[in-house]
């Protein structure tokens, strides 16, 4: 991952984790707690792809495992978010832009349910049966509901910040950055970058031919 991706991802994950621990966890909502860290990982995975999503998910999950008042084994949530980030990154559009909000919302619901199931499953392997006492069905419903309500206010903003970082003129050029910038330019002008370059080359060839014709005409005279 490039430096700008690492810095942006780290800053967003830390801010999300602080808000989740200090604000969302103290709301005392019934069932699960809104997972702001999960939404940040999803938003970044939609832009950076499956490899970046897996790395960011692992780092975010590891920070969540170590942040107080964590009472579970370290690495448990890191494994969950690593898998979720990888799978969410597979839904990245080829041109770097999402055509509708339907697919991202479905991914959010699937990620909320999947992360809860994976977390409970890994917990059962290490002897943590807290999910059974709370009620797994209620946790799944509330986790999906809270994350779905919070997603429209988080995921688009995270994706916009990630795209701006990719369009940074001081950053190194890469295929993903080119796809994102091409998506921004094509949405504003209705033309593709390849077509623009081809048109400029065709015009240059025509100008050269006209100049050559004029020179030949002058020599004949």
Short mmCIF file of C-alpha atoms in Angstrom, two decimals:
data_model
loop_
_atom_site.label_atom_id
_atom_site.label_comp_id
_atom_site.label_asym_id
_atom_site.label_seq_id
_atom_site.Cartn_x
_atom_site.Cartn_y
_atom_site.Cartn_z
CA UNK A 1 0.00 0.00 0.00
CA UNK A 2 1.16 3.53 -0.72
CA UNK A 3 1.99 6.06 1.95
CA UNK A 4 -1.10 8.22 1.38
CA UNK A 5 -3.35 5.16 1.65
CA UNK A 6 -1.70 4.05 4.88
CA UNK A 7 -1.91 7.48 6.50
CA UNK A 8 -5.51 8.08 5.46
CA UNK A 9 -6.64 4.59 6.48
CA UNK A 10 -4.89 4.79 9.85
CA UNK A 11 -6.38 8.21 10.61
CA UNK A 12 -9.91 7.15 9.67
CA UNK A 13 -9.71 3.90 11.61
CA UNK A 14 -8.40 5.60 14.75
CA UNK A 15 -11.08 8.31 14.63
CA UNK A 16 -13.81 5.72 14.03
CA UNK A 17 -12.57 3.55 16.89
CA UNK A 18 -12.42 6.49 19.30
CA UNK A 19 -15.96 7.56 18.40
CA UNK A 20 -17.22 4.01 18.73
CA UNK A 21 -15.67 3.46 22.14
CA UNK A 22 -16.40 6.86 23.66
CA UNK A 23 -19.80 7.64 22.11
CA UNK A 24 -21.58 4.75 20.42
CA UNK A 25 -20.72 2.16 23.07
CA UNK A 26 -22.21 4.41 25.78
CA UNK A 27 -25.58 4.93 24.11
CA UNK A 28 -26.88 1.74 25.76
CA UNK A 29 -28.87 0.72 22.70
CA UNK A 30 -30.68 -2.62 22.82
CA UNK A 31 -28.74 -5.47 21.27
CA UNK A 32 -25.55 -4.78 19.36
CA UNK A 33 -23.45 -1.61 19.20
CA UNK A 34 -23.23 0.31 15.89
CA UNK A 35 -19.95 -0.74 14.33
CA UNK A 36 -18.41 2.44 12.92
CA UNK A 37 -15.06 0.71 12.43
CA UNK A 38 -16.69 -1.89 10.19
CA UNK A 39 -18.25 0.83 8.02
CA UNK A 40 -14.89 2.57 7.61
CA UNK A 41 -13.30 -0.69 6.50
CA UNK A 42 -16.12 -1.25 4.00
CA UNK A 43 -15.83 2.25 2.56
CA UNK A 44 -12.07 1.90 2.07
CA UNK A 45 -12.42 -1.61 0.62
CA UNK A 46 -14.88 -0.29 -2.01
CA UNK A 47 -12.10 1.99 -3.28
CA UNK A 48 -8.87 0.07 -2.58
CA UNK A 49 -10.06 -3.43 -3.51
CA UNK A 50 -9.77 -6.79 -1.79
CA UNK A 51 -6.07 -6.66 -0.93
CA UNK A 52 -6.27 -3.19 0.60
CA UNK A 53 -9.54 -4.11 2.31
CA UNK A 54 -7.99 -7.18 3.91
CA UNK A 55 -4.95 -5.26 5.19
CA UNK A 56 -7.03 -2.37 6.50
CA UNK A 57 -9.51 -4.76 8.09
CA UNK A 58 -6.75 -6.65 9.87
CA UNK A 59 -5.18 -3.45 11.21
CA UNK A 60 -8.53 -2.01 12.29
CA UNK A 61 -9.55 -5.25 13.97
CA UNK A 62 -6.24 -5.52 15.80
CA UNK A 63 -6.64 -2.00 17.16
CA UNK A 64 -10.17 -2.85 18.27
CA UNK A 65 -8.85 -5.97 20.01
CA UNK A 66 -6.29 -3.95 21.96
CA UNK A 67 -8.40 -0.87 22.68
CA UNK A 68 -10.01 -0.75 26.13
CA UNK A 69 -12.42 -2.00 27.35
CA UNK A 70 -11.74 -5.04 25.15
CA UNK A 71 -12.35 -8.27 27.06
CA UNK A 72 -11.65 -10.87 24.39
CA UNK A 73 -8.58 -12.56 22.95
CA UNK A 74 -6.34 -10.36 20.81
CA UNK A 75 -6.61 -11.12 17.12
CA UNK A 76 -10.21 -12.28 17.25
CA UNK A 77 -11.78 -9.21 15.67
CA UNK A 78 -8.72 -8.73 13.46
CA UNK A 79 -9.47 -12.05 11.78
CA UNK A 80 -13.12 -11.12 11.33
CA UNK A 81 -12.47 -7.70 9.78
CA UNK A 82 -9.68 -9.08 7.60
CA UNK A 83 -12.13 -11.52 6.00
CA UNK A 84 -14.88 -8.90 5.76
CA UNK A 85 -12.52 -6.36 4.16
CA UNK A 86 -11.31 -8.91 1.63
CA UNK A 87 -14.83 -9.96 0.62
CA UNK A 88 -16.08 -6.37 0.48
CA UNK A 89 -13.15 -5.40 -1.72
CA UNK A 90 -14.31 -7.94 -4.30
CA UNK A 91 -17.38 -5.73 -4.81
CA UNK A 92 -15.20 -2.81 -5.94
CA UNK A 93 -16.48 -1.47 -9.30
CA UNK A 94 -14.09 -1.59 -12.23
CA UNK A 95 -14.28 2.15 -12.93
CA UNK A 96 -13.99 3.11 -9.26
CA UNK A 97 -17.53 4.51 -9.07
CA UNK A 98 -20.72 2.97 -7.71
CA UNK A 99 -23.73 3.32 -9.98
CA UNK A 100 -26.35 2.94 -7.23
CA UNK A 101 -26.61 2.62 -3.47
CA UNK A 102 -28.36 -0.76 -3.61
CA UNK A 103 -25.23 -2.90 -3.87
CA UNK A 104 -23.31 -1.07 -1.08
CA UNK A 105 -26.30 -1.31 1.28
CA UNK A 106 -26.59 -5.04 0.62
CA UNK A 107 -22.86 -5.40 1.32
CA UNK A 108 -23.30 -3.46 4.58
CA UNK A 109 -26.11 -5.75 5.75
CA UNK A 110 -24.16 -8.86 4.75
CA UNK A 111 -21.02 -7.54 6.48
CA UNK A 112 -22.90 -6.70 9.68
CA UNK A 113 -24.47 -10.16 9.85
CA UNK A 114 -21.32 -11.93 8.71
CA UNK A 115 -19.05 -10.14 11.18
CA UNK A 116 -21.41 -10.94 14.06
CA UNK A 117 -21.58 -14.62 13.08
CA UNK A 118 -17.83 -14.87 12.56
CA UNK A 119 -17.12 -13.13 15.86
CA UNK A 120 -19.48 -15.47 17.70
CA UNK A 121 -18.06 -18.48 15.87
CA UNK A 122 -14.47 -17.64 16.71
CA UNK A 123 -15.54 -16.94 20.28
CA UNK A 124 -17.11 -20.38 20.59
CA UNK A 125 -13.81 -21.92 19.48
CA UNK A 126 -11.91 -20.15 22.26
CA UNK A 127 -14.57 -20.79 24.91
CA UNK A 128 -16.41 -17.44 24.82
CA UNK A 129 -20.17 -18.15 24.96
CA UNK A 130 -21.38 -14.62 25.69
CA UNK A 131 -23.35 -14.48 22.44
CA UNK A 132 -25.51 -17.38 23.56
CA UNK A 133 -26.57 -15.60 26.74
CA UNK A 134 -27.33 -12.31 24.98
CA UNK A 135 -29.21 -13.94 22.11
CA UNK A 136 -27.59 -14.34 18.71
CA UNK A 137 -30.80 -13.59 16.79
CA UNK A 138 -31.24 -10.21 18.48
CA UNK A 139 -27.59 -9.34 17.90
CA UNK A 140 -27.84 -10.13 14.19
CA UNK A 141 -30.98 -8.03 13.72
CA UNK A 142 -29.78 -5.00 15.68
CA UNK A 143 -26.29 -5.10 14.17
CA UNK A 144 -27.70 -5.09 10.63
CA UNK A 145 -30.24 -2.38 11.51
CA UNK A 146 -27.80 0.00 13.23
CA UNK A 147 -25.11 -0.35 10.57
CA UNK A 148 -27.65 0.07 7.77
CA UNK A 149 -28.96 3.29 9.32
CA UNK A 150 -25.46 4.64 9.91
CA UNK A 151 -23.98 3.59 6.55
CA UNK A 152 -25.43 6.42 4.35
CA UNK A 153 -23.74 8.98 6.61
CA UNK A 154 -20.35 7.21 6.75
CA UNK A 155 -19.57 5.07 3.70
CA UNK A 156 -20.00 7.75 0.96
CA UNK A 157 -17.79 10.19 2.87
CA UNK A 158 -15.10 7.57 3.43
CA UNK A 159 -15.13 6.69 -0.27
CA UNK A 160 -14.90 10.36 -1.27
CA UNK A 161 -11.86 10.91 0.97
CA UNK A 162 -10.18 7.78 -0.39
CA UNK A 163 -10.77 8.90 -3.99
CA UNK A 164 -9.33 12.34 -3.29
CA UNK A 165 -6.24 10.71 -1.88
CA UNK A 166 -5.97 8.59 -5.03
CA UNK A 167 -6.26 11.71 -7.22
CA UNK A 168 -3.46 13.48 -5.34
CA UNK A 169 -1.03 14.77 -8.03
CA UNK A 170 1.90 14.22 -5.68
CA UNK A 171 1.10 10.54 -5.19
CA UNK A 172 2.55 7.72 -7.25
CA UNK A 173 0.60 6.62 -10.29
CA UNK A 174 -1.13 3.23 -10.14
CA UNK A 175 -3.83 1.36 -12.00
CA UNK A 176 -6.44 1.90 -9.29
CA UNK A 177 -5.72 5.61 -9.15
CA UNK A 178 -6.02 5.83 -12.93
CA UNK A 179 -9.38 4.07 -12.81
CA UNK A 180 -10.70 6.45 -10.18
CA UNK A 181 -9.49 9.58 -11.95
CA UNK A 182 -10.90 8.28 -15.23
CA UNK A 183 -14.25 7.81 -13.54
CA UNK A 184 -14.22 11.37 -12.21
CA UNK A 185 -13.24 12.87 -15.59
CA UNK A 186 -15.66 10.80 -17.63
CA UNK A 187 -18.56 11.70 -15.32
CA UNK A 188 -17.93 15.39 -15.80
CA UNK A 189 -17.22 15.54 -19.55
CA UNK A 190 -18.91 12.47 -20.98
CA UNK A 191 -15.64 11.48 -22.73
CA UNK A 192 -13.03 8.90 -21.93
CA UNK A 193 -9.40 9.74 -21.44
CA UNK A 194 -8.36 7.25 -24.13
CA UNK A 195 -10.72 8.83 -26.64
CA UNK A 196 -9.38 12.30 -25.81
CA UNK A 197 -5.79 11.17 -26.38
CA UNK A 198 -6.77 9.46 -29.63
CA UNK A 199 -8.49 12.63 -30.85
CA UNK A 200 -5.45 14.75 -30.09
CA UNK A 201 -3.19 12.34 -31.97
CA UNK A 202 -5.52 12.33 -34.98
CA UNK A 203 -5.59 16.13 -35.05
CA UNK A 204 -1.78 16.27 -34.86
CA UNK A 205 -1.51 13.82 -37.77
CA UNK A 206 -3.90 15.89 -39.86
CA UNK A 207 -1.98 19.07 -39.15
CA UNK A 208 1.27 17.41 -40.21
CA UNK A 209 -0.33 16.20 -43.45
CA UNK A 210 -1.65 19.68 -44.23
CA UNK A 211 1.74 21.24 -43.57
CA UNK A 212 3.45 18.67 -45.80
CA UNK A 213 0.94 19.40 -48.58
CA UNK A 214 1.57 23.12 -48.34
CA UNK A 215 5.33 22.65 -48.48
CA UNK A 216 5.04 20.43 -51.56
CA UNK A 217 2.81 22.99 -53.24
CA UNK A 218 5.31 25.76 -52.62
CA UNK A 219 8.16 23.65 -54.03
CA UNK A 220 6.20 22.93 -57.23
CA UNK A 221 5.62 26.64 -57.80
#
